[in-house]
Coordinates of C-alpha atoms in Angstrom, one line a residue:
Chain A
M225 CA -14.3 24.3 32.0
T226 CA -11.3 23.4 29.9
T227 CA -10.2 25.3 26.8
L228 CA -7.4 24.3 24.5
E229 CA -6.1 26.8 22.0
F230 CA -3.9 26.6 19.0
V231 CA -2.6 30.1 18.3
N232 CA -0.9 30.6 14.9
V233 CA 0.9 27.3 15.1
S234 CA 3.3 26.3 12.4
K235 CA 5.5 23.3 12.2
R236 CA 8.5 22.8 9.9
Y237 CA 10.1 19.4 9.6
R238 CA 13.7 19.1 8.6
V239 CA 14.0 16.8 5.6
R240 CA 17.3 15.2 4.6
G241 CA 18.4 16.5 1.2
A242 CA 15.6 19.1 0.8
S243 CA 15.6 22.2 2.9
S244 CA 12.6 21.6 5.0
M245 CA 8.9 20.8 4.8
L246 CA 6.1 23.0 6.2
A247 CA 3.7 20.6 7.8
L248 CA 1.5 23.1 9.5
D249 CA 1.0 26.6 8.3
D250 CA -0.4 29.1 10.8
V251 CA -3.1 26.9 12.3
S252 CA -5.5 28.4 14.9
F253 CA -8.5 26.9 16.6
T254 CA -10.1 26.4 20.0
L255 CA -11.4 23.2 21.5
H256 CA -13.7 23.4 24.5
D257 CA -14.8 20.5 26.7
R258 CA -18.3 19.3 25.7
E259 CA -17.7 19.9 22.1
T260 CA -16.5 17.8 19.2
I261 CA -14.4 19.0 16.3
A262 CA -13.7 16.8 13.3
L263 CA -10.4 17.3 11.5
V264 CA -10.5 16.1 8.0
G265 CA -8.0 16.2 5.1
Q266 CA -6.1 13.7 2.9
S267 CA -2.9 11.9 3.7
G268 CA -0.1 14.3 4.4
S269 CA -2.4 17.3 5.1
G270 CA -1.0 17.7 8.6
K271 CA -3.7 16.0 10.7
S272 CA -1.4 13.8 12.6
T273 CA 1.1 16.6 13.2
I274 CA -1.7 18.4 15.0
A275 CA -2.3 15.3 17.1
K276 CA 1.4 15.0 17.9
I277 CA 1.7 18.6 18.9
L278 CA -1.4 18.3 21.1
T279 CA 0.1 15.3 22.9
Q280 CA 3.5 17.1 23.1
L281 CA 5.2 14.5 21.0
E282 CA 6.3 17.4 18.8
T283 CA 6.8 21.0 19.6
P284 CA 5.6 23.8 17.2
T285 CA 8.2 25.7 15.3
S286 CA 6.3 28.9 15.9
G287 CA 3.0 29.8 17.6
E288 CA 1.6 28.6 20.9
V289 CA -0.6 25.9 22.4
L290 CA -2.5 27.1 25.4
L291 CA -4.5 25.2 28.0
N292 CA -6.9 27.5 29.8
G293 CA -4.8 30.4 28.7
K294 CA -1.4 29.1 29.8
P295 CA 1.3 27.5 27.7
I296 CA 1.6 23.7 27.9
P297 CA 4.5 22.7 30.1
R298 CA 7.3 21.1 28.2
H299 CA 8.4 18.6 30.9
G300 CA 8.1 17.4 34.4
K301 CA 5.0 17.3 36.6
G302 CA 3.3 20.0 34.6
L303 CA 3.5 18.0 31.4
R304 CA 2.3 14.9 33.2
S305 CA -0.7 16.6 34.5
Y306 CA -1.4 18.1 31.1
R307 CA -1.3 14.6 29.6
Q308 CA -3.8 13.6 32.2
T309 CA -6.1 16.3 30.9
L310 CA -5.7 15.3 27.3
R311 CA -5.7 11.6 26.2
M312 CA -5.3 10.0 22.9
I313 CA -7.0 7.1 21.2
F314 CA -4.9 5.6 18.4
Q315 CA -5.9 4.3 15.0
D316 CA -4.6 0.7 15.4
P317 CA -5.9 -1.1 18.4
F318 CA -3.6 -4.0 17.5
A319 CA -0.5 -1.9 18.0
S320 CA -1.6 0.4 20.8
L321 CA -2.1 -2.4 23.4
N322 CA 0.9 -4.4 24.7
P323 CA 0.6 -8.1 23.8
Y324 CA 2.4 -9.1 27.0
H325 CA 0.0 -7.6 29.4
S326 CA -3.5 -8.4 30.5
I327 CA -6.4 -6.0 30.0
R328 CA -6.4 -5.3 33.7
Y329 CA -2.8 -4.1 33.6
H330 CA -3.5 -1.7 30.7
I331 CA -6.2 0.1 32.6
E332 CA -4.6 -0.2 36.1
R333 CA -1.4 1.6 35.0
P334 CA -2.9 5.1 34.4
L335 CA -5.0 4.7 37.6
Q336 CA -1.8 4.0 39.6
L337 CA 0.4 6.6 37.8
D338 CA -2.1 9.4 37.9
K339 CA -3.4 8.4 41.4
V340 CA -6.9 8.7 40.3
V341 CA -8.4 6.4 43.0
P342 CA -6.9 5.0 46.2
K343 CA -5.1 1.7 45.9
A344 CA -7.8 -0.3 47.4
G345 CA -10.3 1.0 44.9
I346 CA -8.3 0.2 41.7
E347 CA -9.9 -3.2 41.0
A348 CA -13.4 -1.7 41.3
E349 CA -12.4 1.2 39.1
V350 CA -11.0 -1.0 36.3
R351 CA -14.3 -3.0 36.3
R352 CA -16.3 0.2 36.3
L353 CA -14.3 1.5 33.3
L354 CA -14.7 -1.7 31.3
D355 CA -18.4 -1.6 32.1
R356 CA -18.5 2.0 30.9
V357 CA -17.2 0.9 27.4
R358 CA -19.8 -1.9 27.4
L359 CA -17.4 -4.8 27.9
D360 CA -18.2 -7.5 30.3
P361 CA -15.5 -7.0 33.0
G362 CA -15.6 -10.6 34.2
A363 CA -15.1 -11.9 30.7
V364 CA -12.2 -9.7 29.5
I365 CA -10.3 -8.5 32.6
D366 CA -7.8 -11.3 32.7
R367 CA -7.4 -11.7 28.9
R368 CA -4.7 -10.5 26.7
P369 CA -5.2 -8.3 23.7
H370 CA -4.9 -11.1 21.1
E371 CA -7.8 -12.9 22.7
L372 CA -10.1 -9.9 21.9
S373 CA -11.6 -8.8 18.6
G374 CA -10.6 -5.5 17.0
G375 CA -13.7 -3.7 18.3
Q376 CA -13.2 -5.0 21.8
R377 CA -9.6 -3.9 21.8
Q378 CA -10.5 -0.4 20.7
R379 CA -13.0 -0.3 23.6
V380 CA -10.2 -1.3 25.9
A381 CA -8.1 1.6 24.5
I382 CA -11.0 3.9 25.1
A383 CA -11.4 2.7 28.7
R384 CA -7.7 3.3 29.2
A385 CA -8.0 6.8 27.9
L386 CA -10.9 7.5 30.2
A387 CA -9.0 6.1 33.3
S388 CA -7.2 9.4 34.0
R389 CA -10.5 11.3 33.9
P390 CA -9.4 13.5 31.0
S391 CA -11.5 16.4 29.8
L392 CA -10.2 16.3 26.3
L393 CA -9.7 13.3 23.9
V394 CA -7.8 13.1 20.6
A395 CA -9.2 10.3 18.5
D396 CA -6.9 9.6 15.5
E397 CA -9.0 7.6 13.0
P398 CA -10.4 5.5 15.9
V399 CA -12.6 3.2 13.7
S400 CA -10.8 3.1 10.3
M401 CA -9.1 -0.2 11.1
L402 CA -12.3 -1.8 12.3
D403 CA -14.8 -3.9 10.4
V404 CA -17.8 -1.9 9.1
S405 CA -20.2 -3.9 11.1
I406 CA -18.7 -2.8 14.4
R407 CA -17.5 0.7 13.4
L408 CA -20.8 2.2 14.1
G409 CA -21.0 0.6 17.6
V410 CA -17.6 2.1 18.6
L411 CA -18.5 5.5 17.2
N412 CA -21.8 5.6 19.0
L413 CA -20.1 4.6 22.2
L414 CA -17.6 7.4 21.8
A415 CA -20.5 9.8 21.1
D416 CA -22.3 8.6 24.3
L417 CA -19.2 8.9 26.4
Q418 CA -18.5 12.4 25.0
R419 CA -21.9 13.6 26.0
E420 CA -22.1 11.9 29.4
E421 CA -18.6 12.8 30.5
G422 CA -18.7 16.2 29.0
L423 CA -15.5 15.5 27.0
G424 CA -14.0 17.8 24.3
V425 CA -13.1 15.5 21.4
L426 CA -10.9 16.1 18.4
Y427 CA -11.9 13.5 15.9
I428 CA -9.3 13.0 13.2
T429 CA -10.6 11.2 10.1
H430 CA -10.8 11.2 6.3
D431 CA -14.4 9.9 6.3
L432 CA -16.5 12.9 5.7
A433 CA -19.8 11.0 6.4
T434 CA -18.9 10.1 10.0
A435 CA -17.3 13.5 10.5
R436 CA -20.5 15.2 9.7
H437 CA -22.7 13.1 12.0
F438 CA -20.2 12.7 14.9
S439 CA -19.1 16.3 15.3
D440 CA -20.3 19.8 16.0
Q441 CA -17.7 21.4 13.9
I442 CA -15.5 20.4 11.0
M443 CA -12.1 21.7 10.2
V444 CA -10.7 21.0 6.7
L445 CA -7.0 20.8 6.4
N446 CA -5.0 21.0 3.2
H447 CA -1.2 21.3 2.9
G448 CA -1.0 22.3 6.6
R449 CA -3.6 25.1 6.3
V450 CA -7.1 25.2 7.6
V451 CA -9.1 26.0 4.5
E452 CA -12.5 25.8 6.0
H453 CA -13.9 25.7 9.5
G454 CA -17.6 25.7 10.4
T455 CA -20.5 23.7 11.7
A456 CA -20.6 20.2 10.5
D457 CA -23.7 20.5 8.3
D458 CA -22.5 23.8 6.8
V459 CA -19.2 22.4 5.8
I460 CA -20.6 19.3 4.2
L461 CA -23.8 20.5 2.7
N462 CA -22.7 23.9 1.7
P463 CA -18.9 23.9 1.3
Q464 CA -17.3 27.2 0.6
H465 CA -13.8 26.2 -0.3
E466 CA -12.9 24.5 -3.5
Y467 CA -10.8 21.8 -1.7
T468 CA -13.8 20.9 0.5
R469 CA -15.9 20.5 -2.6
V470 CA -13.2 18.2 -4.1
L471 CA -13.1 16.1 -0.9
R472 CA -16.8 15.9 -0.8
S473 CA -17.3 14.8 -4.4
A474 CA -14.6 12.1 -3.9
S475 CA -16.5 10.5 -1.0
P476 CA -18.8 7.8 -2.0
D477 CA -22.4 9.1 -1.8
P478 CA -25.0 6.6 -3.1
E479 CA -27.8 9.0 -2.5
K480 CA -26.4 11.5 -5.0
H481 CA -25.1 8.8 -7.3
F482 CA -28.5 7.2 -7.8
A483 CA -30.3 10.5 -8.0
T484 CA -28.1 11.6 -11.0
A485 CA -27.0 8.4 -12.7
R486 CA -29.1 7.1 -15.5
P487 CA -31.2 4.0 -14.9
Q488 CA -29.2 0.8 -15.2
G489 CA -29.8 -1.6 -18.0
G490 CA -31.0 1.3 -20.2
A491 CA -29.5 2.1 -23.6
A492 CA -26.2 3.9 -23.6
Chain B
M76 CA -14.1 -8.0 -25.7
A77 CA -17.3 -6.5 -24.4
S78 CA -19.6 -4.5 -26.6
A79 CA -19.5 -1.5 -24.2
P80 CA -19.3 1.7 -26.2
P81 CA -16.6 4.3 -25.5
S82 CA -18.2 6.4 -22.8
P83 CA -17.4 8.8 -20.1
T84 CA -15.9 7.3 -16.9
F85 CA -18.3 5.8 -14.5
M86 CA -20.9 4.8 -16.9
K87 CA -22.1 1.3 -16.2
A88 CA -21.6 -1.4 -18.8
T89 CA -24.8 -2.2 -20.6
T90 CA -25.3 -5.8 -21.3
P91 CA -28.1 -6.2 -23.8
M92 CA -27.8 -10.0 -24.0
P93 CA -26.5 -12.3 -21.3
D94 CA -22.9 -13.2 -22.3
P95 CA -21.5 -15.0 -19.3
L96 CA -17.8 -15.1 -18.6
L97 CA -17.9 -17.2 -15.5
T98 CA -20.5 -19.7 -14.4
V99 CA -20.3 -20.8 -10.8
H100 CA -22.6 -23.6 -9.7
D101 CA -23.2 -24.9 -6.2
F102 CA -19.7 -24.0 -5.1
S103 CA -18.7 -24.9 -1.5
V104 CA -15.5 -24.5 0.5
V105 CA -14.8 -25.8 4.0
Y106 CA -11.9 -25.2 6.3
D107 CA -11.1 -28.7 7.5
V108 CA -10.2 -27.8 11.1
D109 CA -11.9 -28.8 14.3
P110 CA -14.7 -27.9 14.3
V111 CA -15.1 -27.7 10.5
V112 CA -15.8 -24.2 9.2
E113 CA -18.2 -24.0 6.2
A114 CA -16.7 -20.8 4.7
V115 CA -18.6 -20.8 1.4
K116 CA -21.9 -22.6 1.0
N117 CA -23.5 -23.6 -2.3
V118 CA -22.8 -20.5 -4.2
T119 CA -24.3 -20.2 -7.6
L120 CA -23.7 -17.2 -9.8
E121 CA -23.1 -16.0 -13.3
L122 CA -20.7 -13.2 -14.1
Q123 CA -21.2 -11.4 -17.4
R124 CA -18.5 -10.3 -19.7
G125 CA -17.5 -6.7 -18.9
E126 CA -19.4 -6.6 -15.7
I127 CA -18.3 -5.3 -12.4
L128 CA -19.7 -7.5 -9.7
G129 CA -19.4 -6.2 -6.1
L130 CA -19.0 -8.7 -3.3
A131 CA -20.0 -7.2 0.0
G132 CA -20.2 -8.5 3.5
E133 CA -18.5 -8.2 6.9
S134 CA -15.2 -9.8 7.9
G135 CA -15.4 -13.5 8.0
C136 CA -18.4 -13.9 5.7
G137 CA -16.4 -15.8 3.1
K138 CA -16.0 -13.2 0.4
T139 CA -12.3 -13.6 0.1
T140 CA -12.5 -17.4 0.4
L141 CA -15.0 -17.4 -2.5
A142 CA -12.8 -15.2 -4.7
Y143 CA -9.7 -17.3 -4.0
G144 CA -11.6 -20.5 -4.4
L145 CA -12.8 -19.6 -7.9
Q146 CA -9.1 -19.6 -9.0
R147 CA -8.1 -22.5 -6.9
L148 CA -5.8 -20.3 -4.9
L149 CA -6.7 -21.9 -1.6
R150 CA -4.5 -24.2 0.4
A151 CA -5.1 -26.8 3.0
P152 CA -6.9 -26.8 5.4
A153 CA -9.3 -25.3 2.8
V154 CA -11.1 -27.9 0.7
I155 CA -13.5 -27.3 -2.2
T156 CA -16.2 -29.8 -1.4
S157 CA -18.6 -29.3 -4.2
G158 CA -19.5 -27.3 -7.3
S159 CA -18.1 -26.3 -10.6
V160 CA -16.5 -23.1 -12.0
I161 CA -16.7 -22.8 -15.8
F162 CA -14.7 -20.1 -17.5
H163 CA -16.1 -19.1 -20.9
D164 CA -13.0 -18.0 -22.8
A165 CA -13.4 -15.3 -25.3
A166 CA -11.7 -17.6 -27.8
G167 CA -14.8 -19.7 -27.7
V168 CA -13.7 -22.6 -25.4
D169 CA -15.3 -23.4 -22.1
V170 CA -12.8 -24.2 -19.4
D171 CA -13.7 -26.2 -16.3
I172 CA -11.3 -24.6 -13.8
N173 CA -11.6 -27.5 -11.4
G174 CA -10.5 -29.9 -14.2
L175 CA -7.2 -28.2 -15.0
D176 CA -4.0 -30.0 -14.0
S177 CA -1.4 -28.0 -12.2
D178 CA 0.5 -27.1 -15.4
E179 CA -2.6 -25.9 -17.2
M180 CA -3.6 -24.1 -14.0
R181 CA -0.3 -22.2 -13.9
R182 CA -0.8 -21.1 -17.5
F183 CA -4.4 -20.2 -16.9
R184 CA -3.8 -18.0 -13.9
W185 CA -2.9 -14.4 -14.5
D186 CA -3.4 -15.0 -18.2
K187 CA -7.2 -15.3 -18.0
I188 CA -7.9 -14.3 -14.4
S189 CA -5.6 -11.9 -12.5
M190 CA -5.8 -10.6 -9.0
V191 CA -5.1 -7.4 -7.1
F192 CA -4.5 -8.6 -3.6
Q193 CA -5.7 -7.2 -0.3
G194 CA -3.1 -4.7 1.0
A195 CA -1.5 -4.6 -2.4
M196 CA 0.5 -1.7 -1.3
N197 CA 2.7 -4.0 0.6
A198 CA 2.5 -6.9 -1.8
L199 CA 5.4 -5.6 -3.9
N200 CA 8.9 -7.0 -3.3
P201 CA 10.8 -4.2 -1.4
V202 CA 14.3 -5.2 -2.6
T203 CA 13.8 -5.1 -6.4
T204 CA 12.6 -2.5 -8.8
I205 CA 9.0 -2.3 -10.0
G206 CA 10.3 -2.7 -13.5
A207 CA 11.8 -6.1 -12.7
Q208 CA 8.7 -7.2 -11.0
L209 CA 6.6 -6.4 -14.0
D210 CA 9.1 -8.0 -16.3
D211 CA 8.7 -11.2 -14.3
V212 CA 5.1 -11.6 -15.5
F213 CA 6.2 -11.6 -19.1
L214 CA 9.2 -13.7 -18.5
V215 CA 7.0 -16.5 -17.1
H216 CA 3.9 -16.2 -19.3
R217 CA 5.3 -14.9 -22.5
P218 CA 8.7 -16.6 -22.9
D219 CA 8.8 -15.8 -26.6
L220 CA 9.2 -12.1 -26.1
S221 CA 12.6 -10.6 -26.4
R222 CA 14.1 -8.5 -23.7
R223 CA 13.4 -5.3 -25.7
E224 CA 9.8 -6.3 -26.2
R225 CA 9.3 -7.0 -22.5
R226 CA 10.8 -3.7 -21.6
A227 CA 8.5 -1.9 -24.0
A228 CA 5.5 -3.8 -22.6
C229 CA 6.4 -2.8 -19.0
E230 CA 6.8 0.8 -20.0
E231 CA 3.5 0.8 -21.8
L232 CA 1.8 -0.6 -18.7
L233 CA 3.3 2.0 -16.4
D234 CA 2.0 4.7 -18.7
L235 CA -1.4 3.1 -18.8
V236 CA -1.9 3.3 -15.1
A237 CA -0.5 6.8 -15.0
V238 CA 2.6 6.0 -12.9
G239 CA 4.8 6.9 -15.9
R240 CA 7.5 4.9 -17.6
E241 CA 10.3 7.0 -16.1
R242 CA 9.5 5.2 -12.8
I243 CA 10.5 1.8 -14.2
R244 CA 13.6 1.7 -12.1
S245 CA 12.0 2.8 -8.9
Y246 CA 11.8 0.7 -5.8
P247 CA 8.4 0.3 -4.1
H248 CA 9.4 2.5 -1.1
E249 CA 10.1 5.4 -3.5
L250 CA 6.5 5.5 -4.6
S251 CA 3.4 6.7 -2.7
G252 CA 0.7 4.3 -1.6
G253 CA -1.5 5.2 -4.5
M254 CA 1.3 4.7 -7.0
R255 CA 2.1 1.3 -5.6
Q256 CA -1.5 0.4 -5.9
R257 CA -1.4 1.4 -9.5
V258 CA 1.7 -0.7 -10.1
M259 CA -0.2 -3.7 -8.7
I260 CA -3.1 -2.9 -11.1
A261 CA -0.6 -2.7 -14.0
M262 CA 0.7 -6.0 -13.1
A263 CA -2.7 -7.5 -13.0
L264 CA -3.4 -6.0 -16.4
A265 CA -0.2 -7.1 -18.0
L266 CA -1.6 -10.2 -19.9
R267 CA -4.9 -8.5 -20.7
P268 CA -6.9 -11.0 -18.6
Q269 CA -10.6 -11.3 -19.1
L270 CA -11.3 -11.2 -15.4
M271 CA -9.7 -9.2 -12.6
V272 CA -10.4 -10.1 -9.0
M273 CA -9.8 -7.1 -6.7
D274 CA -9.7 -7.7 -3.0
E275 CA -10.1 -4.5 -1.1
P276 CA -7.9 -2.6 -3.6
T277 CA -8.4 0.9 -2.2
T278 CA -8.8 0.3 1.5
A279 CA -6.2 2.3 3.4
L280 CA -5.9 4.9 0.7
D281 CA -7.4 8.4 1.3
V282 CA -10.6 9.4 -0.5
L283 CA -9.0 11.4 -3.3
V284 CA -6.5 8.7 -4.2
Q285 CA -9.2 6.1 -4.0
R286 CA -11.5 8.1 -6.3
E287 CA -8.7 8.5 -8.8
I288 CA -7.9 4.8 -8.8
L289 CA -11.6 3.8 -9.2
R290 CA -11.8 6.2 -12.1
Q291 CA -8.9 4.5 -13.7
I292 CA -10.2 1.0 -13.2
S293 CA -13.4 2.0 -14.8
Q294 CA -11.6 3.6 -17.7
L295 CA -9.4 0.6 -18.3
R296 CA -12.4 -1.7 -18.1
H297 CA -14.0 0.2 -21.0
E298 CA -10.8 0.1 -22.9
F299 CA -10.1 -3.6 -22.5
G300 CA -13.5 -5.0 -21.7
F301 CA -12.5 -7.2 -18.7
S302 CA -14.9 -8.2 -16.0
V303 CA -14.2 -7.3 -12.3
I304 CA -15.1 -9.0 -9.1
F305 CA -14.7 -6.2 -6.6
I306 CA -14.5 -7.3 -2.9
T307 CA -14.8 -4.7 -0.2
H308 CA -16.8 -4.0 2.9
D309 CA -17.3 -0.4 1.9
L310 CA -20.9 -0.6 0.7
P311 CA -21.3 3.0 -0.4
L312 CA -18.3 2.7 -2.6
L313 CA -19.6 -0.6 -4.0
L314 CA -22.9 0.9 -4.8
E315 CA -21.3 3.5 -7.0
I316 CA -19.0 1.3 -9.0
S317 CA -20.7 -2.0 -9.4
D318 CA -23.2 -3.2 -12.0
R319 CA -24.5 -5.9 -9.6
I320 CA -23.9 -6.6 -6.0
A321 CA -23.8 -9.9 -4.2
V322 CA -24.3 -9.6 -0.4
M323 CA -22.6 -12.5 1.5
R324 CA -23.3 -13.6 5.0
N325 CA -22.0 -16.8 6.7
G326 CA -20.7 -18.2 3.4
E327 CA -23.9 -17.7 1.5
I328 CA -25.0 -15.2 -1.1
I329 CA -28.2 -13.9 0.5
E330 CA -28.9 -11.3 -2.1
L331 CA -27.7 -10.7 -5.7
A332 CA -29.2 -7.8 -7.6
P333 CA -28.3 -4.7 -9.7
A334 CA -26.7 -2.0 -7.5
R335 CA -29.7 0.4 -7.9
Q336 CA -32.1 -2.3 -6.8
I337 CA -29.9 -3.1 -3.7
W338 CA -30.0 0.6 -2.8
E339 CA -33.6 1.3 -3.5
H340 CA -35.3 -2.1 -2.8
P341 CA -33.1 -4.3 -0.6
Q342 CA -35.0 -7.6 -0.1
H343 CA -33.1 -9.2 2.7
E344 CA -33.2 -8.0 6.3
Y345 CA -29.4 -8.3 6.5
T346 CA -28.9 -6.1 3.4
K347 CA -31.0 -3.5 5.0
T348 CA -29.0 -3.7 8.2
L349 CA -25.8 -3.4 6.3
L350 CA -27.1 -0.4 4.4
A351 CA -28.2 1.3 7.6
S352 CA -24.8 0.8 9.2
F353 CA -23.3 3.5 7.0
P354 CA -23.7 7.1 7.9
R355 CA -25.0 9.1 4.9
L356 CA -22.9 11.9 3.6
T357 CA -25.7 14.1 2.5
G358 CA -28.8 12.3 3.7
E359 CA -30.5 12.1 7.1
R360 CA -28.4 11.4 10.2
G361 CA -30.3 8.3 11.3
V362 CA -27.9 5.7 12.5
L363 CA -25.4 7.8 14.5
V364 CA -27.0 8.8 17.8
R365 CA -25.9 12.4 17.9

């Protein structure tokens, strides 16, 4: 059982010229393993700041982040083991893989560093992980990132994230850079893995439609504040906060559009 | 100019009588590499005056090649192997785009057909002001204008797309992504073209900014009556803004119909697959397994 808590977290960035900028304002939430929370909001709402604090790339100005009730270690072995528990999948699979290294190397490294399996078992584990993300190990293991498609690369990034056997995943816009025809496949893969491995997932996105279908809960962020937090269907179908309604009405929704628009070709 | 009446945003243009702006017949493009890639195969379509035509399809289906090819913006190894593109100028002359020599082509581009490029946010020159970049358009295409007239035209354009004339001396990095996109639209609008080709103009913007820009495009279209070819792989968005949608696959248009018909009665299997690959905001879950 893994529980991650954000307790009244605020983050203030220093800005040259101006005094400062409040990126997160008193944010609290709890993420358990086996559950998925979607974090939605427009550019600059603070989504990525939350991801950065979760991965300890930034420290909160005030408030606490607790893993199973204890503060996250700031450095050393403790931090390393925390980062083994929580892994991140980045938006751009073109930038998050190193063009110099083979796919094998990308997945081997966390296995070696976190000593997940004995040395002799590493090759088998790399193949198992690739198989897990539905890539043909024989076909991709010796390739370099540029030889793979965007969808395949993102699958490699997912395999790499799973290598350390984390219990929590932060997925920052994992499919927004991918082509539509393969987005669904990658999202469905993530959903399967989440269920099978019992992962807790924080899914960061501005696509309300996938947020609704992919997650148990949705958290709406505006100017660094959580303005609404509830079950996915409640937040989308019955939004309480004005900002959620604005976001919702801005999202393309052909269903509603054709239900309300006048028939085409008719007189104006 | 189109006969569209002044109307609230997002009302579709009504075309009582066919009034074509662009007639494309049997248009094909190949990439002359080994092996030869047939990027666009025998496309025939007619674009109406004032119409928004959506061009949908996955990466590599040929939609960008088609849009570029129509304006002869392709370079080797791309070769136009067949077909004709006739532009029915509002002035009453029909122009065969393939028949223009390079001088005529240079005058034709941007004046009659302009383009908002993919990733337009990064298409601006970072080392010069947006005012100077807008000014360039007039300097090249309207050499008779005085400096003062050009300046006034640029200011008017920036007001028109709601960036505001006070930004005329801003550099691109001083503007937000949405504002840069609007500057690109202003630039495309500068010569009041009859057709604007938009290649993924709102991809990479967040939903609120995207909605705002679409609203603006729609408004400007009603004001100036230009046609739009709108290329994107975001089908839900296309369904909302287009009058008609062409679905492309492997270089062919496999289905071309009014947006509502594509939504309610898609004919082709592939169109159905494409529609099913988008999770619905308010409808049933369906496609996602959870």
